[in-house]
CSV table of N, CA and C in Angstrom, one decimal:
chain,number,residue,atom,x,y,z
A,1,MET,N,59.1,114.0,107.8
A,1,MET,CA,60.2,114.1,107.2
A,1,MET,C,61.9,113.6,108.0
A,2,THR,N,62.3,112.8,107.2
A,2,THR,CA,63.4,111.8,107.8
A,2,THR,C,64.8,112.5,107.2
A,3,GLU,N,65.6,112.3,108.2
A,3,GLU,CA,66.8,113.2,107.8
A,3,GLU,C,67.5,112.1,106.7
A,4,PRO,N,68.4,112.7,106.0
A,4,PRO,CA,68.9,111.8,105.0
A,4,PRO,C,70.0,111.0,105.7
A,5,GLU,N,70.7,109.7,105.2
A,5,GLU,CA,71.7,108.8,105.8
A,5,GLU,C,73.3,109.7,105.8
A,6,PHE,N,73.5,110.0,106.7
A,6,PHE,CA,75.2,110.8,106.8
A,6,PHE,C,76.0,109.9,105.7
A,7,ILE,N,76.4,110.8,104.6
A,7,ILE,CA,77.8,109.8,103.6
A,7,ILE,C,78.8,110.5,103.8
A,8,PRO,N,79.8,109.6,104.1
A,8,PRO,CA,80.8,110.6,104.4
A,8,PRO,C,81.7,111.9,103.2
A,9,ALA,N,82.0,112.9,103.2
A,9,ALA,CA,82.6,113.3,101.7
A,9,ALA,C,83.3,112.3,100.7
A,10,ASP,N,84.3,111.6,101.0
A,10,ASP,CA,85.3,111.0,100.3
A,10,ASP,C,84.8,109.7,99.9
A,11,SER,N,83.2,109.1,100.3
A,11,SER,CA,82.9,107.6,100.1
A,11,SER,C,82.6,107.3,98.5
A,12,ASP,N,82.4,108.3,98.2
A,12,ASP,CA,82.4,108.7,96.3
A,12,ASP,C,83.6,107.9,95.9
A,13,PRO,N,83.8,106.9,95.0
A,13,PRO,CA,85.1,106.6,94.3
A,13,PRO,C,85.5,107.3,93.2
A,14,ASP,N,84.7,107.8,92.5
A,14,ASP,CA,84.6,108.8,91.2
A,14,ASP,C,85.8,110.1,91.9
A,15,ALA,N,85.2,110.4,93.3
A,15,ALA,CA,86.0,111.6,94.0
A,15,ALA,C,87.5,111.3,94.3
A,16,ARG,N,87.6,110.2,94.8
A,16,ARG,CA,88.6,109.7,95.2
A,16,ARG,C,89.7,109.8,94.2
A,17,ARG,N,89.2,109.4,93.0
A,17,ARG,CA,89.9,109.2,91.5
A,17,ARG,C,90.5,110.5,91.5
A,18,SER,N,89.2,111.7,91.5
A,18,SER,CA,90.1,112.8,91.0
A,18,SER,C,91.3,113.6,92.0
A,19,ASP,N,91.5,112.5,93.3
A,19,ASP,CA,92.3,113.2,94.5
A,19,ASP,C,93.6,113.3,93.8
A,20,SER,N,94.4,114.6,94.0
A,20,SER,CA,95.5,114.7,93.6
A,20,SER,C,96.5,114.0,94.5
A,21,ALA,N,96.0,113.6,95.7
A,21,ALA,CA,97.4,112.8,96.7
A,21,ALA,C,96.9,111.3,96.1
A,22,ARG,N,96.0,111.1,96.2
A,22,ARG,CA,95.6,109.6,95.4
A,22,ARG,C,96.5,109.2,94.0
A,23,ASN,N,96.1,110.4,93.3
A,23,ASN,CA,97.2,110.4,92.0
A,23,ASN,C,99.1,110.3,92.4
A,24,LEU,N,99.5,110.9,93.4
A,24,LEU,CA,100.6,111.2,93.2
A,24,LEU,C,101.1,109.7,94.1
A,25,ALA,N,100.3,108.8,95.1
A,25,ALA,CA,100.2,107.4,95.3
A,25,ALA,C,100.4,106.9,94.2
A,26,VAL,N,99.6,106.7,93.1
A,26,VAL,CA,99.5,106.1,92.1
A,26,VAL,C,100.8,106.4,91.1
A,27,VAL,N,101.4,107.4,91.1
A,27,VAL,CA,103.1,107.6,90.8
A,27,VAL,C,103.7,106.6,91.1
A,28,VAL,N,103.8,106.8,92.5
A,28,VAL,CA,104.6,106.7,93.1
A,28,VAL,C,104.8,104.8,93.2
A,29,TYR,N,103.7,104.2,92.9
A,29,TYR,CA,103.8,102.6,92.9
A,29,TYR,C,104.3,102.3,91.9
A,30,ILE,N,103.8,103.1,90.5
A,30,ILE,CA,104.3,103.1,89.4
A,30,ILE,C,105.8,103.3,89.2
A,31,LEU,N,106.1,104.2,89.8
A,31,LEU,CA,108.0,104.6,89.7
A,31,LEU,C,108.5,103.5,90.6
A,32,GLN,N,107.7,102.6,91.9
A,32,GLN,CA,108.5,101.6,92.6
A,32,GLN,C,108.6,100.2,91.2
A,33,GLY,N,107.4,99.8,90.4
A,33,GLY,CA,107.5,99.1,89.6
A,33,GLY,C,108.2,99.1,88.5
A,34,LEU,N,108.8,100.5,88.2
A,34,LEU,CA,109.6,100.5,87.1
A,34,LEU,C,111.4,100.2,87.6
A,35,PHE,N,111.3,99.8,89.3
A,35,PHE,CA,112.6,99.6,89.2
A,35,PHE,C,113.5,98.2,88.3
A,36,PHE,N,112.4,97.4,88.2
A,36,PHE,CA,113.1,96.3,87.5
A,36,PHE,C,113.3,96.8,85.8
A,37,PHE,N,113.0,97.9,85.6
A,37,PHE,CA,113.7,98.5,84.2
A,37,PHE,C,114.6,99.5,84.3
A,38,ALA,N,114.4,100.3,85.1
A,38,ALA,CA,115.1,101.5,85.3
A,38,ALA,C,115.4,101.6,86.9
A,39,GLY,N,116.6,101.5,87.5
A,39,GLY,CA,116.9,101.0,88.7
A,39,GLY,C,116.5,102.1,89.8
A,40,ILE,N,116.9,103.7,89.2
A,40,ILE,CA,116.9,105.1,90.4
A,40,ILE,C,114.8,105.1,90.6
A,41,THR,N,113.9,104.8,90.0
A,41,THR,CA,113.0,104.9,90.2
A,41,THR,C,112.5,105.0,91.7
A,42,PRO,N,112.6,104.2,92.1
A,42,PRO,CA,111.7,103.9,93.4
A,42,PRO,C,112.4,105.0,94.1
A,43,LEU,N,113.6,105.5,94.1
A,43,LEU,CA,114.4,106.7,95.0
A,43,LEU,C,113.7,107.7,94.6
A,44,VAL,N,113.4,108.2,93.4
A,44,VAL,CA,112.4,109.2,93.0
A,44,VAL,C,111.0,109.0,94.0
A,45,GLY,N,110.6,107.8,93.7
A,45,GLY,CA,108.9,108.0,94.5
A,45,GLY,C,109.3,108.5,95.7
A,46,VAL,N,110.4,107.4,96.6
A,46,VAL,CA,110.4,107.7,98.3
A,46,VAL,C,110.5,109.3,98.6
A,47,ILE,N,111.5,110.1,97.5
A,47,ILE,CA,111.5,111.4,97.8
A,47,ILE,C,110.4,112.0,97.4
A,48,ILE,N,109.5,112.0,96.4
A,48,ILE,CA,107.8,112.2,96.6
A,48,ILE,C,107.3,112.2,97.9
A,49,ASN,N,107.2,111.1,98.3
A,49,ASN,CA,106.4,110.4,99.6
A,49,ASN,C,106.6,111.4,101.0
A,50,TYR,N,108.5,111.6,101.3
A,50,TYR,CA,108.5,112.1,101.8
A,50,TYR,C,108.2,113.8,101.6
A,51,VAL,N,108.5,114.5,100.5
A,51,VAL,CA,108.2,115.8,100.2
A,51,VAL,C,106.6,116.4,100.3
A,52,LYS,N,106.0,115.3,100.4
A,52,LYS,CA,104.0,115.4,99.9
A,52,LYS,C,103.7,114.8,101.8
A,53,MET,N,104.4,114.3,102.3
A,53,MET,CA,103.8,113.3,103.5
A,53,MET,C,103.2,114.2,104.2
A,54,ASP,N,103.7,116.0,104.4
A,54,ASP,CA,102.5,116.4,105.1
A,54,ASP,C,100.8,116.8,105.2
A,55,ASP,N,101.1,116.9,103.4
A,55,ASP,CA,100.0,117.2,102.8
A,55,ASP,C,98.7,116.1,102.9
A,56,VAL,N,99.4,114.7,102.9
A,56,VAL,CA,98.6,113.7,103.2
A,56,VAL,C,97.9,113.2,104.8
A,57,THR,N,99.0,113.9,105.6
A,57,THR,CA,98.9,113.4,106.8
A,57,THR,C,97.2,113.7,107.2
A,58,GLY,N,96.9,112.5,108.2
A,58,GLY,CA,95.6,112.6,108.2
A,58,GLY,C,94.3,112.0,107.0
A,59,THR,N,94.9,111.9,106.0
A,59,THR,CA,94.2,111.7,105.0
A,59,THR,C,94.2,110.0,105.3
A,60,TRP,N,93.1,109.3,103.9
A,60,TRP,CA,93.1,108.1,103.6
A,60,TRP,C,94.2,107.4,103.0
A,61,ILE,N,94.9,108.8,102.4
A,61,ILE,CA,96.3,108.6,101.8
A,61,ILE,C,97.3,107.7,102.4
A,62,GLU,N,97.4,108.2,103.6
A,62,GLU,CA,98.7,108.2,104.7
A,62,GLU,C,99.3,106.9,104.7
A,63,PRO,N,98.4,106.0,104.8
A,63,PRO,CA,98.8,104.7,105.2
A,63,PRO,C,99.4,104.0,103.7
A,64,HIS,N,99.1,104.7,102.5
A,64,HIS,CA,99.8,104.1,101.2
A,64,HIS,C,101.0,104.8,101.3
A,65,PHE,N,101.3,106.3,101.7
A,65,PHE,CA,102.6,106.9,101.5
A,65,PHE,C,103.5,106.1,102.6
A,66,ARG,N,103.2,105.9,103.7
A,66,ARG,CA,103.8,104.8,104.8
A,66,ARG,C,103.9,103.7,104.5
A,67,TRP,N,102.9,102.6,103.2
A,67,TRP,CA,103.4,101.5,103.2
A,67,TRP,C,104.5,101.9,101.7
A,68,GLN,N,104.6,102.9,101.4
A,68,GLN,CA,105.7,103.1,100.4
A,68,GLN,C,107.1,103.4,100.4
A,69,ILE,N,107.0,104.3,101.7
A,69,ILE,CA,108.3,104.4,102.1
A,69,ILE,C,108.7,103.2,103.1
A,70,ARG,N,108.0,102.5,103.2
A,70,ARG,CA,108.3,101.2,104.1
A,70,ARG,C,109.4,99.9,103.1
A,71,THR,N,108.3,100.0,101.9
A,71,THR,CA,108.7,99.1,101.1
A,71,THR,C,110.0,99.5,100.5
A,72,PHE,N,110.4,100.6,100.3
A,72,PHE,CA,111.4,101.2,99.8
A,72,PHE,C,112.9,100.9,100.4
A,73,TRP,N,112.0,101.4,101.9
A,73,TRP,CA,113.6,101.1,102.7
A,73,TRP,C,113.9,99.7,103.1
A,74,ILE,N,112.9,98.9,103.3
A,74,ILE,CA,113.1,97.5,103.2
A,74,ILE,C,113.6,96.6,102.2
A,75,GLY,N,113.0,96.9,100.9
A,75,GLY,CA,113.6,96.9,99.7
A,75,GLY,C,114.9,96.8,99.8
A,76,LEU,N,115.4,98.1,99.8
A,76,LEU,CA,116.5,98.4,99.7
A,76,LEU,C,117.9,97.7,100.5
A,77,LEU,N,117.2,97.7,102.1
A,77,LEU,CA,118.5,97.0,102.7
A,77,LEU,C,118.6,95.5,102.2
A,78,TRP,N,117.5,94.9,101.9
A,78,TRP,CA,117.8,93.2,101.2
A,78,TRP,C,118.3,93.2,99.8
A,79,LEU,N,117.8,94.5,99.4
A,79,LEU,CA,118.9,94.5,97.9
A,79,LEU,C,120.9,94.8,98.5
A,80,VAL,N,120.9,95.4,99.4
A,80,VAL,CA,122.3,95.6,99.5
A,80,VAL,C,122.7,94.4,100.3
A,81,ILE,N,122.1,93.4,100.9
A,81,ILE,CA,122.7,92.4,101.7
A,81,ILE,C,122.8,91.1,100.5
A,82,GLY,N,121.8,91.6,100.0
A,82,GLY,CA,121.4,90.1,98.8
A,82,GLY,C,122.8,90.5,97.5
A,83,THR,N,123.0,91.7,97.4
A,83,THR,CA,124.2,91.9,96.6
A,83,THR,C,125.7,92.0,97.3
A,84,LEU,N,125.3,91.6,98.8
A,84,LEU,CA,126.7,91.3,99.1
A,84,LEU,C,126.9,90.4,99.3
A,85,THR,N,126.2,89.7,99.4
A,85,THR,CA,126.6,87.8,99.7
A,85,THR,C,126.0,87.0,98.1
A,86,ALA,N,125.9,88.0,97.0
A,86,ALA,CA,125.6,87.5,95.9
A,86,ALA,C,126.5,86.7,95.4
A,87,PRO,N,128.0,87.0,96.0
A,87,PRO,CA,129.4,85.5,95.1
A,87,PRO,C,129.0,85.0,96.4
A,88,LEU,N,128.5,84.5,98.0
A,88,LEU,CA,128.2,83.3,98.0
A,88,LEU,C,126.9,82.2,98.0
A,89,ILE,N,126.5,82.5,97.0
A,89,ILE,CA,125.2,82.0,96.4
A,89,ILE,C,123.8,82.4,97.0
A,90,ILE,N,123.7,82.5,98.2
A,90,ILE,CA,122.8,82.7,99.3
A,90,ILE,C,122.1,84.1,98.9
A,91,GLY,N,123.2,84.7,98.4
A,91,GLY,CA,122.4,86.4,97.9
A,91,GLY,C,121.6,86.1,97.1
A,92,TRP,N,122.0,85.5,96.0
A,92,TRP,CA,120.7,85.3,94.9
A,92,TRP,C,119.5,85.0,95.2
A,93,PHE,N,119.4,83.8,96.6
A,93,PHE,CA,118.0,83.7,96.7
A,93,PHE,C,117.6,84.8,97.4
A,94,PHE,N,118.3,85.9,98.2
A,94,PHE,CA,117.8,86.8,98.8
A,94,PHE,C,117.6,87.9,97.8
A,95,LEU,N,117.8,88.1,96.9
A,95,LEU,CA,117.4,88.8,95.7
A,95,LEU,C,116.2,88.4,95.3
A,96,LEU,N,116.1,86.7,94.8
A,96,LEU,CA,114.7,86.6,94.3
A,96,LEU,C,113.6,86.7,95.1
A,97,GLY,N,113.9,86.2,96.8
A,97,GLY,CA,113.6,86.5,97.5
A,97,GLY,C,112.7,88.2,97.6
A,98,ILE,N,113.4,89.2,97.8
A,98,ILE,CA,113.3,90.6,97.7
A,98,ILE,C,112.7,90.8,96.4
A,99,ALA,N,112.7,90.4,95.6
A,99,ALA,CA,112.3,90.9,94.3
A,99,ALA,C,110.7,90.4,94.3
A,100,ILE,N,110.3,89.3,94.7
A,100,ILE,CA,108.8,88.7,95.0
A,100,ILE,C,108.2,89.6,95.4
A,101,TRP,N,108.7,89.8,97.1
A,101,TRP,CA,108.4,90.5,98.0
A,101,TRP,C,107.9,92.0,97.6
A,102,PHE,N,108.9,92.4,96.8
A,102,PHE,CA,108.7,93.8,96.2
A,102,PHE,C,107.4,93.9,95.3
A,103,ILE,N,107.1,93.3,94.7
A,103,ILE,CA,106.4,93.3,93.7
A,103,ILE,C,104.5,92.3,94.2
A,104,TYR,N,104.9,91.5,95.2
A,104,TYR,CA,103.8,91.5,96.0
A,104,TYR,C,103.7,92.8,96.8
A,105,ARG,N,104.3,93.8,97.2
A,105,ARG,CA,104.2,95.0,98.2
A,105,ARG,C,103.7,96.2,96.9
A,106,ILE,N,103.7,96.2,96.0
A,106,ILE,CA,103.2,97.1,95.0
A,106,ILE,C,102.0,96.5,94.1
A,107,VAL,N,101.8,95.6,94.0
A,107,VAL,CA,100.2,94.7,93.5
A,107,VAL,C,99.3,95.4,94.7
A,108,LYS,N,99.7,94.6,96.3
A,108,LYS,CA,98.8,94.5,97.2
A,108,LYS,C,98.7,96.3,97.4
A,109,GLY,N,99.6,97.3,97.3
A,109,GLY,CA,99.0,98.3,97.6
A,109,GLY,C,98.4,99.0,96.6
A,110,ALA,N,98.8,98.9,95.2
A,110,ALA,CA,98.1,99.7,94.0
A,110,ALA,C,96.5,98.7,94.1
A,111,LEU,N,96.1,97.7,94.4
A,111,LEU,CA,94.7,97.5,94.5
A,111,LEU,C,93.6,97.9,95.5
A,112,ALA,N,94.8,97.9,96.9
A,112,ALA,CA,94.1,98.9,97.9
A,112,ALA,C,93.7,100.0,97.3
A,113,LEU,N,94.8,100.8,96.8
A,113,LEU,CA,94.5,101.9,96.3
A,113,LEU,C,93.2,102.2,95.8
A,114,ASN,N,93.0,101.3,94.7
A,114,ASN,CA,92.5,101.4,94.0
A,114,ASN,C,90.8,101.1,94.1
A,115,ASP,N,90.9,100.0,95.2
A,115,ASP,CA,89.2,100.2,96.0
A,115,ASP,C,89.2,101.4,97.2
A,116,GLY,N,90.0,102.1,97.5
A,116,GLY,CA,89.6,103.3,98.4
A,116,GLY,C,90.1,102.6,99.7
A,117,LYS,N,91.1,101.8,99.8
A,117,LYS,CA,91.4,100.9,100.8
A,117,LYS,C,92.8,101.1,101.3
A,118,ALA,N,92.8,101.4,102.6
A,118,ALA,CA,94.7,101.4,103.2
A,118,ALA,C,95.0,100.1,102.5
A,119,PRO,N,96.2,99.7,102.6
A,119,PRO,CA,96.9,98.9,102.3
A,119,PRO,C,97.2,97.3,103.3
């Protein structure tokens, strides 16, 4: 009789989809995406990330939370720089660049989350 092959508990994609931490990461990606329609939503998302970080530490969701937090803070920094320099025309390029970068980060993270991978 041969032993069955070892399969990690979280390798089942359906099991990962029902994970509450994964669902929180989905909510935060949605909140970040809603930034273009309602500007305060990424703040709500990053608060969720910080409040729930202890719950996801050491899990496959932790890189997503870190990715989302980093996206928020870097995006906020460049949003402020772009807004302050907008009267100097160059700020509009900063704002366009950060908008494209922000969308890229949300899409890349959400697709990786859907595939059960780190961003």
